[in-house]
Amino acid sequence: MITARLLTHHVGTFTITVVSLFLAVLCLASLCGKKLLRALRTMDKGQWLMLLLQALFEVFLFRMFLLEGLFTPAPPKRES
């Protein structure tokens, strides 16, 4: 996450998220490509929809908001 914080000054959070997820897919495909293709062929439309919704709402948005939070400074603390 420290690297992501440094990169947000040069590249947007959306770009960092997309590139990191793309690299994760490449690693997954290289480690278990044949099993992955077999599993993807057996999925029906309902399973594809659930997979798409999980990818969008759980992984992608979580990373976007996490990186956005790293980039946005916290409000100053009050003294009591």
Short mmCIF file of N, CA, C and O in Angstrom, two decimals, residues 19-80:
data_model
loop_
_atom_site.label_atom_id
_atom_site.label_comp_id
_atom_site.label_asym_id
_atom_site.label_seq_id
_atom_site.Cartn_x
_atom_site.Cartn_y
_atom_site.Cartn_z
N VAL A 19 -4.68 -2.07 -13.08
CA VAL A 19 -3.40 -2.73 -13.38
C VAL A 19 -3.10 -3.82 -12.36
O VAL A 19 -2.67 -4.92 -12.73
N SER A 20 -3.34 -3.56 -11.08
CA SER A 20 -3.05 -4.58 -10.08
C SER A 20 -3.96 -5.79 -10.23
O SER A 20 -3.52 -6.93 -10.07
N LEU A 21 -5.24 -5.57 -10.55
CA LEU A 21 -6.14 -6.69 -10.77
C LEU A 21 -5.77 -7.46 -12.04
O LEU A 21 -5.88 -8.68 -12.09
N PHE A 22 -5.31 -6.77 -13.07
CA PHE A 22 -4.86 -7.43 -14.30
C PHE A 22 -3.65 -8.31 -14.02
O PHE A 22 -3.57 -9.44 -14.50
N LEU A 23 -2.71 -7.81 -13.22
CA LEU A 23 -1.54 -8.61 -12.87
C LEU A 23 -1.93 -9.83 -12.04
O LEU A 23 -1.36 -10.91 -12.20
N ALA A 24 -2.92 -9.68 -11.17
CA ALA A 24 -3.40 -10.82 -10.38
C ALA A 24 -4.02 -11.89 -11.28
O ALA A 24 -3.81 -13.09 -11.09
N VAL A 25 -4.78 -11.46 -12.29
CA VAL A 25 -5.38 -12.41 -13.24
C VAL A 25 -4.30 -13.12 -14.05
O VAL A 25 -4.38 -14.33 -14.30
N LEU A 26 -3.26 -12.40 -14.45
CA LEU A 26 -2.16 -13.03 -15.19
C LEU A 26 -1.46 -14.09 -14.34
O LEU A 26 -1.13 -15.17 -14.83
N CYS A 27 -1.23 -13.78 -13.07
CA CYS A 27 -0.60 -14.76 -12.17
C CYS A 27 -1.50 -15.97 -11.99
O CYS A 27 -1.02 -17.11 -12.02
N LEU A 28 -2.78 -15.75 -11.81
CA LEU A 28 -3.73 -16.85 -11.66
C LEU A 28 -3.75 -17.72 -12.91
O LEU A 28 -3.72 -18.95 -12.82
N ALA A 29 -3.78 -17.11 -14.07
CA ALA A 29 -3.83 -17.85 -15.32
C ALA A 29 -2.55 -18.65 -15.54
O ALA A 29 -2.60 -19.78 -16.04
N SER A 30 -1.42 -18.11 -15.14
CA SER A 30 -0.17 -18.84 -15.34
C SER A 30 -0.04 -20.01 -14.36
O SER A 30 0.58 -21.02 -14.68
N LEU A 31 -0.62 -19.90 -13.19
CA LEU A 31 -0.51 -20.97 -12.20
C LEU A 31 -1.49 -22.11 -12.44
O LEU A 31 -1.15 -23.27 -12.23
N CYS A 32 -2.71 -21.79 -12.85
CA CYS A 32 -3.72 -22.85 -13.03
C CYS A 32 -4.60 -22.56 -14.24
O CYS A 32 -5.82 -22.53 -14.12
N GLY A 33 -3.99 -22.36 -15.38
CA GLY A 33 -4.72 -21.98 -16.58
C GLY A 33 -5.70 -23.02 -17.08
O GLY A 33 -6.84 -22.71 -17.40
N LYS A 34 -5.27 -24.29 -17.16
CA LYS A 34 -6.15 -25.33 -17.72
C LYS A 34 -7.35 -25.59 -16.82
O LYS A 34 -8.47 -25.73 -17.29
N LYS A 35 -7.10 -25.65 -15.51
CA LYS A 35 -8.22 -25.87 -14.58
C LYS A 35 -9.18 -24.68 -14.61
O LYS A 35 -10.38 -24.85 -14.53
N LEU A 36 -8.63 -23.49 -14.73
CA LEU A 36 -9.45 -22.29 -14.78
C LEU A 36 -10.35 -22.28 -16.02
O LEU A 36 -11.54 -21.99 -15.93
N LEU A 37 -9.80 -22.62 -17.17
CA LEU A 37 -10.60 -22.66 -18.40
C LEU A 37 -11.71 -23.71 -18.31
O LEU A 37 -12.84 -23.47 -18.73
N ARG A 38 -11.38 -24.89 -17.75
CA ARG A 38 -12.40 -25.92 -17.59
C ARG A 38 -13.53 -25.45 -16.68
O ARG A 38 -14.71 -25.67 -16.96
N ALA A 39 -13.17 -24.80 -15.59
CA ALA A 39 -14.18 -24.31 -14.65
C ALA A 39 -15.03 -23.21 -15.27
O ALA A 39 -16.25 -23.16 -15.05
N LEU A 40 -14.42 -22.32 -16.04
CA LEU A 40 -15.17 -21.23 -16.67
C LEU A 40 -16.16 -21.75 -17.71
O LEU A 40 -17.23 -21.19 -17.89
N ARG A 41 -15.80 -22.83 -18.40
CA ARG A 41 -16.70 -23.40 -19.42
C ARG A 41 -17.93 -24.05 -18.81
O ARG A 41 -18.97 -24.14 -19.46
N THR A 42 -17.82 -24.51 -17.57
CA THR A 42 -18.95 -25.21 -16.95
C THR A 42 -19.92 -24.27 -16.24
O THR A 42 -20.96 -24.72 -15.78
N MET A 43 -19.60 -22.99 -16.15
CA MET A 43 -20.45 -22.05 -15.42
C MET A 43 -21.66 -21.64 -16.25
O MET A 43 -21.56 -21.45 -17.46
N ASP A 44 -22.83 -21.53 -15.59
CA ASP A 44 -24.02 -21.07 -16.29
C ASP A 44 -24.17 -19.54 -16.11
O ASP A 44 -23.33 -18.90 -15.48
N LYS A 45 -25.24 -18.98 -16.67
CA LYS A 45 -25.42 -17.52 -16.65
C LYS A 45 -25.55 -16.96 -15.23
O LYS A 45 -25.04 -15.89 -14.93
N GLY A 46 -26.24 -17.68 -14.36
CA GLY A 46 -26.40 -17.23 -12.98
C GLY A 46 -25.07 -17.14 -12.24
O GLY A 46 -24.81 -16.21 -11.48
N GLN A 47 -24.21 -18.13 -12.46
CA GLN A 47 -22.90 -18.12 -11.83
C GLN A 47 -22.03 -17.00 -12.39
O GLN A 47 -21.26 -16.37 -11.66
N TRP A 48 -22.13 -16.74 -13.69
CA TRP A 48 -21.38 -15.64 -14.30
C TRP A 48 -21.82 -14.30 -13.71
O TRP A 48 -21.00 -13.42 -13.44
N LEU A 49 -23.12 -14.14 -13.52
CA LEU A 49 -23.64 -12.90 -12.95
C LEU A 49 -23.13 -12.70 -11.53
O LEU A 49 -22.70 -11.61 -11.16
N MET A 50 -23.16 -13.76 -10.72
CA MET A 50 -22.66 -13.66 -9.35
C MET A 50 -21.18 -13.35 -9.32
O MET A 50 -20.71 -12.55 -8.51
N LEU A 51 -20.41 -13.95 -10.21
CA LEU A 51 -18.98 -13.69 -10.29
C LEU A 51 -18.71 -12.25 -10.68
O LEU A 51 -17.84 -11.58 -10.10
N LEU A 52 -19.48 -11.73 -11.63
CA LEU A 52 -19.32 -10.34 -12.06
C LEU A 52 -19.67 -9.37 -10.93
O LEU A 52 -18.94 -8.41 -10.68
N LEU A 53 -20.76 -9.63 -10.22
CA LEU A 53 -21.15 -8.76 -9.11
C LEU A 53 -20.12 -8.79 -7.98
O LEU A 53 -19.81 -7.76 -7.39
N GLN A 54 -19.59 -9.97 -7.67
CA GLN A 54 -18.56 -10.06 -6.64
C GLN A 54 -17.32 -9.30 -7.06
O GLN A 54 -16.72 -8.58 -6.25
N ALA A 55 -16.92 -9.43 -8.31
CA ALA A 55 -15.72 -8.74 -8.78
C ALA A 55 -15.92 -7.23 -8.72
O ALA A 55 -15.02 -6.50 -8.31
N LEU A 56 -17.09 -6.77 -9.10
CA LEU A 56 -17.34 -5.34 -9.13
C LEU A 56 -17.44 -4.76 -7.72
O LEU A 56 -16.74 -3.80 -7.38
N PHE A 57 -18.31 -5.33 -6.90
CA PHE A 57 -18.59 -4.72 -5.61
C PHE A 57 -17.59 -5.06 -4.51
O PHE A 57 -17.31 -4.24 -3.66
N GLU A 58 -17.08 -6.27 -4.51
CA GLU A 58 -16.20 -6.65 -3.42
C GLU A 58 -14.76 -6.25 -3.69
O GLU A 58 -14.15 -5.56 -2.89
N VAL A 59 -14.21 -6.67 -4.78
CA VAL A 59 -12.78 -6.48 -5.02
C VAL A 59 -12.49 -5.09 -5.57
O VAL A 59 -11.70 -4.33 -5.01
N PHE A 60 -13.14 -4.73 -6.64
CA PHE A 60 -12.81 -3.49 -7.33
C PHE A 60 -13.12 -2.25 -6.49
O PHE A 60 -12.27 -1.38 -6.29
N LEU A 61 -14.34 -2.17 -5.97
CA LEU A 61 -14.71 -0.99 -5.19
C LEU A 61 -13.95 -0.91 -3.88
O LEU A 61 -13.59 0.18 -3.43
N PHE A 62 -13.67 -2.05 -3.25
CA PHE A 62 -12.88 -2.04 -2.02
C PHE A 62 -11.51 -1.43 -2.28
O PHE A 62 -11.05 -0.56 -1.54
N ARG A 63 -10.86 -1.86 -3.34
CA ARG A 63 -9.53 -1.32 -3.66
C ARG A 63 -9.60 0.15 -4.03
O ARG A 63 -8.73 0.93 -3.66
N MET A 64 -10.62 0.53 -4.77
CA MET A 64 -10.76 1.94 -5.15
C MET A 64 -10.89 2.81 -3.91
O MET A 64 -10.21 3.83 -3.78
N PHE A 65 -11.77 2.44 -2.99
CA PHE A 65 -11.98 3.25 -1.80
C PHE A 65 -10.77 3.21 -0.87
O PHE A 65 -10.45 4.20 -0.22
N LEU A 66 -10.08 2.09 -0.81
CA LEU A 66 -8.89 2.00 0.02
C LEU A 66 -7.81 2.95 -0.51
O LEU A 66 -7.20 3.71 0.25
N LEU A 67 -7.59 2.92 -1.81
CA LEU A 67 -6.58 3.81 -2.39
C LEU A 67 -7.01 5.27 -2.29
O LEU A 67 -6.18 6.16 -2.07
N GLU A 68 -8.29 5.53 -2.44
CA GLU A 68 -8.78 6.90 -2.32
C GLU A 68 -8.59 7.41 -0.89
O GLU A 68 -8.25 8.56 -0.67
N GLY A 69 -8.78 6.53 0.08
CA GLY A 69 -8.56 6.91 1.48
C GLY A 69 -7.10 7.17 1.78
O GLY A 69 -6.76 8.03 2.59
N LEU A 70 -6.21 6.45 1.13
CA LEU A 70 -4.77 6.69 1.31
C LEU A 70 -4.36 8.03 0.72
O LEU A 70 -3.46 8.69 1.21
N PHE A 71 -5.03 8.40 -0.35
CA PHE A 71 -4.67 9.64 -1.04
C PHE A 71 -5.25 10.88 -0.35
O PHE A 71 -4.66 11.94 -0.37
N THR A 72 -6.41 10.74 0.28
CA THR A 72 -7.09 11.87 0.91
C THR A 72 -6.55 12.04 2.34
O THR A 72 -6.58 11.10 3.12
N PRO A 73 -6.08 13.22 2.69
CA PRO A 73 -5.57 13.41 4.05
C PRO A 73 -6.70 13.38 5.09
O PRO A 73 -7.83 13.76 4.81
N ALA A 74 -6.37 12.94 6.27
CA ALA A 74 -7.35 12.87 7.35
C ALA A 74 -7.59 14.28 7.91
O ALA A 74 -6.71 15.14 7.85
N PRO A 75 -8.79 14.54 8.45
CA PRO A 75 -9.04 15.85 9.05
C PRO A 75 -8.18 16.04 10.30
O PRO A 75 -7.81 15.06 10.96
N PRO A 76 -7.86 17.27 10.66
CA PRO A 76 -7.03 17.49 11.84
C PRO A 76 -7.75 17.05 13.11
O PRO A 76 -8.96 17.14 13.22
N LYS A 77 -6.97 16.56 14.07
CA LYS A 77 -7.55 16.11 15.35
C LYS A 77 -7.82 17.28 16.25
O LYS A 77 -7.08 18.26 16.28
N ARG A 78 -8.91 17.17 16.99
CA ARG A 78 -9.27 18.21 17.98
C ARG A 78 -8.57 17.93 19.29
O ARG A 78 -8.39 16.77 19.67
N GLU A 79 -8.22 18.96 19.97
CA GLU A 79 -7.69 18.77 21.30
C GLU A 79 -8.81 18.89 22.31
O GLU A 79 -9.65 19.75 22.22
N SER A 80 -8.83 17.98 23.28
CA SER A 80 -9.91 18.00 24.27
C SER A 80 -9.50 18.71 25.53
O SER A 80 -8.45 18.71 25.99
#
